[in-house]
mmCIF file of C-alpha atoms in Angstrom:
data_model
loop_
_atom_site.group_PDB
_atom_site.id
_atom_site.type_symbol
_atom_site.label_atom_id
_atom_site.label_comp_id
_atom_site.label_asym_id
_atom_site.label_seq_id
_atom_site.Cartn_x
_atom_site.Cartn_y
_atom_site.Cartn_z
ATOM 1 C CA MET A 237 43.521 106.059 51.331
ATOM 2 C CA SER A 238 42.528 105.453 48.128
ATOM 3 C CA LEU A 239 43.977 102.999 45.530
ATOM 4 C CA LEU A 240 43.185 103.934 41.622
ATOM 5 C CA LEU A 241 43.100 99.903 40.030
ATOM 6 C CA ASP A 242 42.658 99.219 36.176
ATOM 7 C CA ARG A 243 40.257 96.604 34.888
ATOM 8 C CA GLN A 244 42.121 93.635 35.852
ATOM 9 C CA GLY A 245 43.024 95.022 39.097
ATOM 10 C CA THR A 246 46.225 96.044 38.699
ATOM 11 C CA LEU A 247 47.194 99.440 41.064
ATOM 12 C CA LEU A 248 47.731 102.113 39.113
ATOM 13 C CA ALA A 249 48.069 105.067 41.733
ATOM 14 C CA ALA A 250 47.411 105.766 45.456
ATOM 15 C CA THR A 251 46.484 108.846 46.830
ATOM 16 C CA SER A 252 49.080 108.744 49.787
ATOM 17 C CA PRO A 253 52.489 106.403 50.399
ATOM 18 C CA ASP A 254 51.173 105.658 53.559
ATOM 19 C CA VAL A 255 49.831 102.770 51.852
ATOM 20 C CA PHE A 256 53.217 101.416 52.261
ATOM 21 C CA GLN A 257 52.762 101.579 55.762
ATOM 22 C CA THR A 258 49.179 99.893 56.220
ATOM 23 C CA GLY A 259 50.715 96.453 56.640
ATOM 24 C CA ALA A 260 50.400 95.744 52.461
ATOM 25 C CA SER A 261 53.746 94.326 52.470
ATOM 26 C CA GLY A 262 54.884 94.297 48.874
ATOM 27 C CA LEU A 263 52.165 96.350 47.605
ATOM 28 C CA MET A 264 53.486 98.652 44.532
ATOM 29 C CA VAL A 265 52.330 100.150 41.363
ATOM 30 C CA GLY A 266 51.727 97.354 38.999
ATOM 31 C CA HIS A 267 50.859 94.691 41.788
ATOM 32 C CA PRO A 268 47.805 92.939 41.767
ATOM 33 C CA PHE A 269 44.816 93.935 44.021
ATOM 34 C CA ALA A 270 44.853 90.288 45.687
ATOM 35 C CA ALA A 271 48.433 91.659 47.249
ATOM 36 C CA LEU A 272 46.220 93.721 49.917
ATOM 37 C CA PHE A 273 45.023 89.731 51.380
ATOM 38 C CA GLU A 274 46.152 87.227 53.261
ATOM 39 C CA GLU A 275 46.593 83.851 51.475
ATOM 40 C CA GLN A 276 43.137 82.488 52.793
ATOM 41 C CA ASP A 277 41.631 85.411 50.648
ATOM 42 C CA ARG A 278 43.329 84.609 47.856
ATOM 43 C CA GLN A 279 42.855 81.037 47.787
ATOM 44 C CA GLN A 280 39.258 81.460 48.281
ATOM 45 C CA GLY A 281 39.218 83.974 45.797
ATOM 46 C CA THR A 282 38.102 87.242 47.855
ATOM 47 C CA PRO A 283 39.998 89.689 45.468
ATOM 48 C CA ALA A 284 38.684 88.558 42.223
ATOM 49 C CA ARG A 285 34.979 88.360 43.639
ATOM 50 C CA LEU A 286 34.929 91.709 45.347
ATOM 51 C CA LEU A 287 35.704 93.116 41.764
ATOM 52 C CA SER A 288 32.975 91.149 40.073
ATOM 53 C CA GLU A 289 30.417 91.878 42.909
ATOM 54 C CA THR A 290 31.165 95.946 42.260
ATOM 55 C CA LEU A 291 29.856 95.319 38.361
ATOM 56 C CA VAL A 292 26.737 93.949 39.898
ATOM 57 C CA GLN A 293 25.768 95.756 42.796
ATOM 58 C CA GLY A 294 27.730 99.268 41.961
ATOM 59 C CA GLU A 295 29.838 98.479 45.156
ATOM 60 C CA ALA A 296 31.508 96.219 47.316
ATOM 61 C CA THR A 297 32.752 96.144 50.769
ATOM 62 C CA TYR A 298 35.095 93.364 52.905
ATOM 63 C CA THR A 299 37.255 93.569 55.754
ATOM 64 C CA ALA A 300 40.745 91.890 55.272
ATOM 65 C CA ARG A 301 42.271 90.378 58.095
ATOM 66 C CA ARG A 302 45.966 90.316 58.149
ATOM 67 C CA GLN A 303 48.522 88.462 60.550
ATOM 68 C CA ASP A 304 51.001 90.815 61.358
ATOM 69 C CA ALA A 305 48.547 94.458 61.216
ATOM 70 C CA ALA A 306 45.146 96.029 62.178
ATOM 71 C CA PRO A 307 42.446 94.958 59.515
ATOM 72 C CA LEU A 308 41.466 96.873 56.601
ATOM 73 C CA GLN A 309 38.203 98.095 55.643
ATOM 74 C CA LEU A 310 37.943 97.920 51.734
ATOM 75 C CA THR A 311 35.294 99.661 49.785
ATOM 76 C CA VAL A 312 35.601 98.571 45.858
ATOM 77 C CA SER A 313 33.552 100.891 43.202
ATOM 78 C CA PRO A 314 34.124 100.757 39.406
ATOM 79 C CA LEU A 315 34.889 103.730 37.223
ATOM 80 C CA PHE A 316 33.184 104.300 33.854
ATOM 81 C CA ASP A 317 33.720 107.099 31.072
ATOM 82 C CA ASP A 318 31.140 109.120 29.607
ATOM 83 C CA GLN A 319 29.706 106.485 27.550
ATOM 84 C CA ARG A 320 29.390 103.991 30.352
ATOM 85 C CA ALA A 321 32.105 101.445 29.388
ATOM 86 C CA HIS A 322 34.594 99.997 32.416
ATOM 87 C CA GLN A 323 37.554 101.648 32.984
ATOM 88 C CA GLY A 324 39.040 100.303 36.297
ATOM 89 C CA TYR A 325 38.223 100.144 39.918
ATOM 90 C CA LEU A 326 38.839 102.935 43.311
ATOM 91 C CA CYS A 327 39.384 101.166 46.418
ATOM 92 C CA THR A 328 39.142 103.073 49.719
ATOM 93 C CA LEU A 329 41.304 101.508 52.669
ATOM 94 C CA GLN A 330 40.325 102.360 56.342
ATOM 95 C CA SER A 331 40.555 100.664 59.746
ATOM 96 C CA PRO A 332 37.512 99.695 61.131
ATOM 97 C CA THR A 333 36.227 102.347 64.057
ATOM 98 C CA PRO A 334 36.412 101.237 67.712
ATOM 99 C CA GLU A 335 32.545 101.736 67.369
ATOM 100 C CA GLY A 336 32.142 99.296 65.140
ATOM 101 C CA PRO A 337 31.794 95.740 64.574
ATOM 102 C CA SER A 338 34.185 94.009 66.741
ATOM 103 C CA SER A 339 36.495 91.265 65.369
ATOM 104 C CA ASP A 340 34.156 88.408 66.941
ATOM 105 C CA HIS A 341 30.854 89.500 65.745
ATOM 106 C CA LEU A 342 32.242 90.054 62.272
ATOM 107 C CA LEU A 343 34.164 86.495 62.390
ATOM 108 C CA ARG A 344 30.421 85.200 63.493
ATOM 109 C CA GLU A 345 28.838 86.790 60.683
ATOM 110 C CA ILE A 346 31.392 85.440 58.139
ATOM 111 C CA GLU A 347 30.767 81.626 59.344
ATOM 112 C CA GLN A 348 26.462 82.791 59.010
ATOM 113 C CA VAL A 349 27.444 83.619 55.409
ATOM 114 C CA GLU A 350 29.523 80.508 54.619
ATOM 115 C CA LYS A 351 26.484 78.159 56.006
ATOM 116 C CA GLN A 352 24.386 80.305 54.033
ATOM 117 C CA LEU A 353 26.752 79.126 51.237
ATOM 118 C CA GLU A 354 26.916 75.475 52.052
ATOM 119 C CA SER A 355 22.877 75.662 52.061
ATOM 120 C CA LEU A 356 22.839 77.600 48.533
ATOM 121 C CA ARG A 357 25.323 74.777 47.204
ATOM 122 C CA TYR A 358 23.179 71.909 48.194
ATOM 123 C CA ALA A 359 20.392 73.262 46.997
ATOM 124 C CA VAL A 360 21.781 73.738 43.307
ATOM 125 C CA SER A 361 22.941 70.011 43.588
ATOM 126 C CA HIS A 362 19.478 68.419 44.768
ATOM 127 C CA ASP A 363 16.622 70.937 45.343
ATOM 128 C CA LEU A 364 16.941 72.400 42.123
ATOM 129 C CA LYS A 365 18.596 69.636 39.726
ATOM 130 C CA ALA A 366 16.067 66.868 40.982
ATOM 131 C CA PRO A 367 13.057 68.631 39.240
ATOM 132 C CA LEU A 368 15.284 69.559 36.312
ATOM 133 C CA ARG A 369 15.752 65.962 35.989
ATOM 134 C CA ALA A 370 12.013 65.620 35.891
ATOM 135 C CA ILE A 371 11.301 67.775 33.515
ATOM 136 C CA MET A 372 14.379 66.541 30.960
ATOM 137 C CA SER A 373 12.800 62.929 31.652
ATOM 138 C CA TYR A 374 9.225 63.613 30.835
ATOM 139 C CA SER A 375 10.149 65.450 28.012
ATOM 140 C CA GLN A 376 12.249 62.703 26.365
ATOM 141 C CA ILE A 377 9.165 60.517 26.910
ATOM 142 C CA LEU A 378 6.883 63.482 25.147
ATOM 143 C CA GLU A 379 9.322 63.002 22.159
ATOM 144 C CA GLU A 380 9.835 59.309 21.935
ATOM 145 C CA GLU A 381 6.340 58.068 22.674
ATOM 146 C CA PHE A 382 3.672 61.041 21.922
ATOM 147 C CA GLN A 383 5.672 62.722 19.081
ATOM 148 C CA GLU A 384 3.048 61.530 16.558
ATOM 149 C CA GLN A 385 0.157 62.977 18.665
ATOM 150 C CA LEU A 386 1.590 66.574 18.375
ATOM 151 C CA ASP A 387 1.511 68.686 15.523
ATOM 152 C CA GLU A 388 4.385 70.667 13.785
ATOM 153 C CA GLU A 389 4.184 73.743 16.651
ATOM 154 C CA GLY A 390 3.726 71.162 19.440
ATOM 155 C CA VAL A 391 6.877 69.715 18.408
ATOM 156 C CA ARG A 392 8.972 73.118 17.992
ATOM 157 C CA VAL A 393 7.795 74.230 21.716
ATOM 158 C CA LEU A 394 8.583 70.459 22.910
ATOM 159 C CA LYS A 395 12.222 70.946 21.349
ATOM 160 C CA ILE A 396 12.595 74.264 22.881
ATOM 161 C CA LEU A 397 11.677 73.361 26.496
ATOM 162 C CA MET A 398 14.328 70.262 25.938
ATOM 163 C CA LYS A 399 16.608 72.461 24.850
ATOM 164 C CA ASN A 400 16.261 75.150 27.408
ATOM 165 C CA ALA A 401 16.343 72.357 30.235
ATOM 166 C CA HIS A 402 19.398 70.907 29.007
ATOM 167 C CA ARG A 403 21.283 74.845 29.078
ATOM 168 C CA LEU A 404 20.001 75.180 32.454
ATOM 169 C CA GLY A 405 21.669 71.414 33.514
ATOM 170 C CA GLN A 406 24.867 73.047 32.086
ATOM 171 C CA ARG A 407 24.475 76.476 34.371
ATOM 172 C CA LEU A 408 23.703 74.573 37.328
ATOM 173 C CA ASP A 409 26.702 72.485 36.870
ATOM 174 C CA VAL A 410 29.234 75.334 36.030
ATOM 175 C CA ILE A 411 27.979 76.609 39.271
ATOM 176 C CA LEU A 412 28.681 73.815 41.089
ATOM 177 C CA GLU A 413 32.048 73.712 39.665
ATOM 178 C CA MET A 414 32.921 77.157 40.415
ATOM 179 C CA SER A 415 31.867 76.432 43.791
ATOM 180 C CA ARG A 416 34.177 73.381 43.851
ATOM 181 C CA LEU A 417 37.102 75.555 42.767
ATOM 182 C CA ASP A 418 36.849 78.266 44.931
ATOM 183 C CA ARG A 419 36.862 75.992 47.740
ATOM 184 C CA LYS A 420 39.971 73.749 46.614
ATOM 185 C CA ALA A 421 43.335 74.313 48.301
ATOM 186 C CA LEU A 422 46.392 75.032 46.277
ATOM 187 C CA THR A 423 48.993 72.324 45.659
ATOM 188 C CA CYS A 424 51.880 74.656 44.256
ATOM 189 C CA GLU A 425 54.952 73.148 42.152
ATOM 190 C CA THR A 426 57.145 74.526 39.860
ATOM 191 C CA LEU A 427 55.920 74.322 36.375
ATOM 192 C CA ASP A 428 57.579 74.057 33.127
ATOM 193 C CA MET A 429 54.970 75.822 31.426
ATOM 194 C CA THR A 430 56.551 75.045 27.865
ATOM 195 C CA GLN A 431 55.541 71.583 28.471
ATOM 196 C CA LEU A 432 52.328 72.742 30.040
ATOM 197 C CA PHE A 433 51.119 74.268 26.889
ATOM 198 C CA THR A 434 52.993 71.824 24.435
ATOM 199 C CA ASN A 435 50.916 69.257 26.268
ATOM 200 C CA VAL A 436 47.327 71.098 26.093
ATOM 201 C CA LEU A 437 47.579 71.943 22.357
ATOM 202 C CA ASP A 438 48.452 68.444 21.357
ATOM 203 C CA GLU A 439 45.085 67.210 23.393
ATOM 204 C CA LEU A 440 43.444 69.775 21.635
ATOM 205 C CA ARG A 441 44.778 69.205 17.908
ATOM 206 C CA GLN A 442 43.423 65.323 18.346
ATOM 207 C CA LYS A 443 39.855 66.686 18.639
ATOM 208 C CA GLU A 444 40.079 68.708 15.771
ATOM 209 C CA PRO A 445 38.781 67.803 12.074
ATOM 210 C CA GLU A 446 41.908 66.271 10.171
ATOM 211 C CA GLN A 447 41.743 69.066 7.235
ATOM 212 C CA ARG A 448 41.793 71.898 9.843
ATOM 213 C CA GLN A 449 45.715 73.718 9.544
ATOM 214 C CA ILE A 450 46.732 75.072 12.823
ATOM 215 C CA ASP A 451 50.203 76.863 12.433
ATOM 216 C CA ALA A 452 51.135 77.142 16.515
ATOM 217 C CA GLN A 453 54.428 78.470 17.677
ATOM 218 C CA ILE A 454 55.151 77.796 21.652
ATOM 219 C CA ASP A 455 58.290 80.003 22.749
ATOM 220 C CA THR A 456 60.536 79.003 25.190
ATOM 221 C CA LEU A 457 58.013 79.846 28.213
ATOM 222 C CA PRO A 458 59.630 80.787 31.792
ATOM 223 C CA PRO A 459 58.192 78.297 34.411
ATOM 224 C CA ALA A 460 55.534 79.317 36.683
ATOM 225 C CA PHE A 461 54.905 78.573 40.396
ATOM 226 C CA GLY A 462 51.234 77.268 41.071
ATOM 227 C CA ASP A 463 48.701 74.130 40.981
ATOM 228 C CA ARG A 464 49.322 71.838 38.025
ATOM 229 C CA GLU A 465 45.437 70.892 37.511
ATOM 230 C CA LEU A 466 44.425 74.674 37.664
ATOM 231 C CA MET A 467 46.935 75.882 35.549
ATOM 232 C CA LYS A 468 46.396 73.160 32.981
ATOM 233 C CA GLY A 469 42.625 74.285 33.021
ATOM 234 C CA VAL A 470 43.968 78.086 32.278
ATOM 235 C CA ALA A 471 45.902 76.888 29.429
ATOM 236 C CA THR A 472 43.413 74.410 28.002
ATOM 237 C CA GLN A 473 40.625 77.755 27.957
ATOM 238 C CA LEU A 474 42.843 80.197 26.690
ATOM 239 C CA LEU A 475 43.930 77.735 23.864
ATOM 240 C CA SER A 476 40.679 76.536 23.571
ATOM 241 C CA ASN A 477 39.235 80.277 22.847
ATOM 242 C CA ALA A 478 42.286 80.791 20.299
ATOM 243 C CA LEU A 479 40.901 77.467 18.123
ATOM 244 C CA LYS A 480 37.348 77.840 18.396
ATOM 245 C CA PHE A 481 37.501 81.655 17.375
ATOM 246 C CA SER A 482 39.929 80.991 14.655
ATOM 247 C CA SER A 483 37.826 78.422 13.451
ATOM 248 C CA PRO A 484 36.415 80.869 10.221
ATOM 249 C CA ARG A 485 40.157 81.150 9.123
ATOM 250 C CA GLU A 486 41.672 79.125 6.131
ATOM 251 C CA THR A 487 44.667 78.349 8.635
ATOM 252 C CA THR A 488 44.611 79.058 12.244
ATOM 253 C CA ALA A 489 47.276 80.902 13.628
ATOM 254 C CA VAL A 490 48.155 80.514 17.382
ATOM 255 C CA HIS A 491 51.366 81.951 19.267
ATOM 256 C CA ILE A 492 52.289 81.427 23.147
ATOM 257 C CA GLY A 493 54.952 83.465 24.816
ATOM 258 C CA GLY A 494 55.934 84.789 27.921
ATOM 259 C CA GLU A 495 58.761 86.526 30.254
ATOM 260 C CA ALA A 496 59.754 87.246 33.994
ATOM 261 C CA THR A 497 59.193 90.877 34.667
ATOM 262 C CA GLY A 498 60.212 91.131 38.606
ATOM 263 C CA ALA A 499 58.030 89.974 40.639
ATOM 264 C CA GLU A 500 55.775 88.226 38.254
ATOM 265 C CA VAL A 501 55.787 85.930 35.419
ATOM 266 C CA ARG A 502 53.772 87.365 32.467
ATOM 267 C CA TYR A 503 52.585 85.007 29.187
ATOM 268 C CA PHE A 504 50.206 85.426 26.105
ATOM 269 C CA VAL A 505 47.934 83.333 23.883
ATOM 270 C CA GLN A 506 47.546 85.131 20.339
ATOM 271 C CA ASP A 507 45.419 84.057 17.419
ATOM 272 C CA ASN A 508 44.097 85.370 13.963
ATOM 273 C CA GLY A 509 40.434 84.891 14.956
ATOM 274 C CA VAL A 510 37.284 87.141 14.716
ATOM 275 C CA GLY A 511 38.368 88.901 17.960
ATOM 276 C CA TYR A 512 35.406 90.986 19.854
ATOM 277 C CA ASP A 513 34.578 94.684 20.343
ATOM 278 C CA ASP A 514 37.062 95.936 23.138
ATOM 279 C CA ARG A 515 34.346 98.627 24.243
ATOM 280 C CA TYR A 516 32.755 95.536 26.082
ATOM 281 C CA ALA A 517 35.826 93.840 27.119
ATOM 282 C CA ASP A 518 34.839 93.979 31.147
ATOM 283 C CA GLN A 519 32.075 91.561 30.062
ATOM 284 C CA LEU A 520 34.691 88.920 29.298
ATOM 285 C CA PHE A 521 35.332 87.870 32.598
ATOM 286 C CA GLN A 522 31.610 88.136 33.863
ATOM 287 C CA PRO A 523 29.879 84.648 34.136
ATOM 288 C CA PHE A 524 27.230 83.488 31.104
ATOM 289 C CA LYS A 525 28.019 86.819 29.466
ATOM 290 C CA ARG A 526 29.046 86.488 25.486
ATOM 291 C CA LEU A 527 30.347 88.891 23.119
ATOM 292 C CA HIS A 528 29.653 86.771 20.144
ATOM 293 C CA LYS A 529 26.306 85.266 19.362
ATOM 294 C CA GLU A 530 25.504 81.631 20.140
ATOM 295 C CA ARG A 531 24.830 80.359 16.430
ATOM 296 C CA ASP A 532 27.971 81.472 15.447
ATOM 297 C CA PHE A 533 30.235 80.026 18.167
ATOM 298 C CA GLU A 534 29.140 77.332 20.998
ATOM 299 C CA GLY A 535 29.799 77.541 24.395
ATOM 300 C CA MET A 536 28.061 79.401 27.750
ATOM 301 C CA GLY A 537 30.700 82.012 28.130
ATOM 302 C CA ILE A 538 32.146 80.663 31.582
ATOM 303 C CA GLY A 539 35.553 79.873 30.544
ATOM 304 C CA LEU A 540 37.329 83.007 30.752
ATOM 305 C CA THR A 541 35.616 83.405 34.351
ATOM 306 C CA VAL A 542 36.797 80.094 35.906
ATOM 307 C CA ALA A 543 40.241 81.008 34.223
ATOM 308 C CA ALA A 544 40.128 84.585 35.871
ATOM 309 C CA SER A 545 39.123 82.597 39.654
ATOM 310 C CA ILE A 546 42.033 80.289 39.280
ATOM 311 C CA LEU A 547 44.601 83.081 38.666
ATOM 312 C CA ALA A 548 43.336 85.199 41.360
ATOM 313 C CA LYS A 549 43.723 82.489 43.749
ATOM 314 C CA HIS A 550 47.517 82.401 42.840
ATOM 315 C CA GLY A 551 47.530 86.209 43.218
ATOM 316 C CA GLY A 552 47.736 86.877 39.500
ATOM 317 C CA ARG A 553 45.373 88.902 36.904
ATOM 318 C CA ILE A 554 44.344 88.598 33.322
ATOM 319 C CA TRP A 555 43.095 90.639 30.659
ATOM 320 C CA GLY A 556 42.777 90.682 26.833
ATOM 321 C CA GLU A 557 43.140 93.153 23.886
ATOM 322 C CA SER A 558 41.468 92.900 20.680
ATOM 323 C CA THR A 559 40.058 94.488 17.510
ATOM 324 C CA LEU A 560 37.351 92.809 15.451
ATOM 325 C CA GLU A 561 38.368 90.870 12.506
ATOM 326 C CA GLU A 562 41.863 90.996 13.708
ATOM 327 C CA GLY A 563 42.656 88.065 16.638
ATOM 328 C CA ALA A 564 42.725 88.418 20.272
ATOM 329 C CA THR A 565 45.260 88.640 22.657
ATOM 330 C CA PHE A 566 45.093 87.084 26.207
ATOM 331 C CA PHE A 567 47.690 87.869 28.679
ATOM 332 C CA PHE A 568 47.890 86.585 32.500
ATOM 333 C CA THR A 569 50.674 86.911 34.883
ATOM 334 C CA LEU A 570 51.549 84.727 38.111
ATOM 335 C CA PRO A 571 53.688 85.697 41.201
ATOM 336 C CA THR A 572 57.204 84.529 41.317
ATOM 337 C CA GLN A 573 57.983 81.827 44.047
ATOM 338 C CA THR A 574 59.616 84.593 46.398
ATOM 339 C CA SER A 575 56.836 86.776 45.943
ATOM 340 C CA PRO A 576 54.472 87.784 48.489
ATOM 341 C CA SER A 577 51.565 86.162 46.316
#
C-alpha cells in the first residue's frame, strides 16, 4: 500500500482504500503524515524527522507502533521532477513480516539509538564546546594583546578565525536547543491566537528602528489548541522573518489571518518583502539552509526548521508560497482540539 504526499507531508492520494483499515484512524486525503503516528511519536517529532531524512539520505524507514493495531513499517522516499525540484514524497506501508525483527528486539534497538543520541548531546554540549571556548578565548587574547605585532594579513586572518568560531558556537547552541525541543513534552491549552500574534508583534516593534513604518493587519483568528510557549516561538519566527525580509521596503506590510477548516485550523503570515525563488522552497525547512546571502540578511537559516518541528509535534504542518520581489506567505495548520492529532 502506498501513499502520495505533497512537500509538506499532506496526504494527496492512496493506492488502495484499505488504508482506512490499517488502524490509522482519521487518515484521509488532506490530513498530515503525522496522523499515522501515535502521540508519543508526534511529540518526539518523528514524522517531520523522517521527511527531512529522506532529502539527505534518499530514503527513510521506520516502524510505527500503535496502541490498537499491528505495527506499521513505513518507507518514505522523496519525489523530484525532471529539474530535480522536490515535489513530494512516496510512503509505502506494510506490516513487518514474521521473519522480521521481534518487537522486543526493535525496542532494544530504539533504546540503543536513544542512548547514542544522548551521548551525542553530551559530546556537543561538553566535548565540543570546551575546545571551541578555548579557541575563542585565545583568539581574543591575540586580538587584544598581540594585534600590533601582526601585519594586515595576520589581522584579517585572525578576524576570520574569530568570526567562524563564533558561528560554530551558535550552531552548536542551535543543535542543543533543537534536541531540547525534541524531548520537551507538550503542555496544551486553548490559545487566543489573535492575542498571541498581537503580543509578539508588539514585542518585535519595540526592537525596530523608530523611523521604520510597519503597517500590520491582524484578523480575528480562530483559537488553537497547543503549547503556549512553543506556539509563541512559531509566531515569533514567522513575524521576525516577515519584518526582516521586508526591511528594504519603504513601508512594511504584514497581514496575519486564519480560518477553521474542519479537522484543522489554518493560519497565514503574509509580507511584502523580497520573497524567494519558489524552485528552492524545499530547502526552507532544512537546518542551516539559506535562500538569501548572509550579507543581505542576517541569520543562520534555522528558524523555519524549528517552527516546522514545533508544528510537527502538534500534528500540524507548514509551507510557504512566494515569488521573488513580490513578498512571501507562510501557512501553517494545527489540528482542532477534538482531532486525533
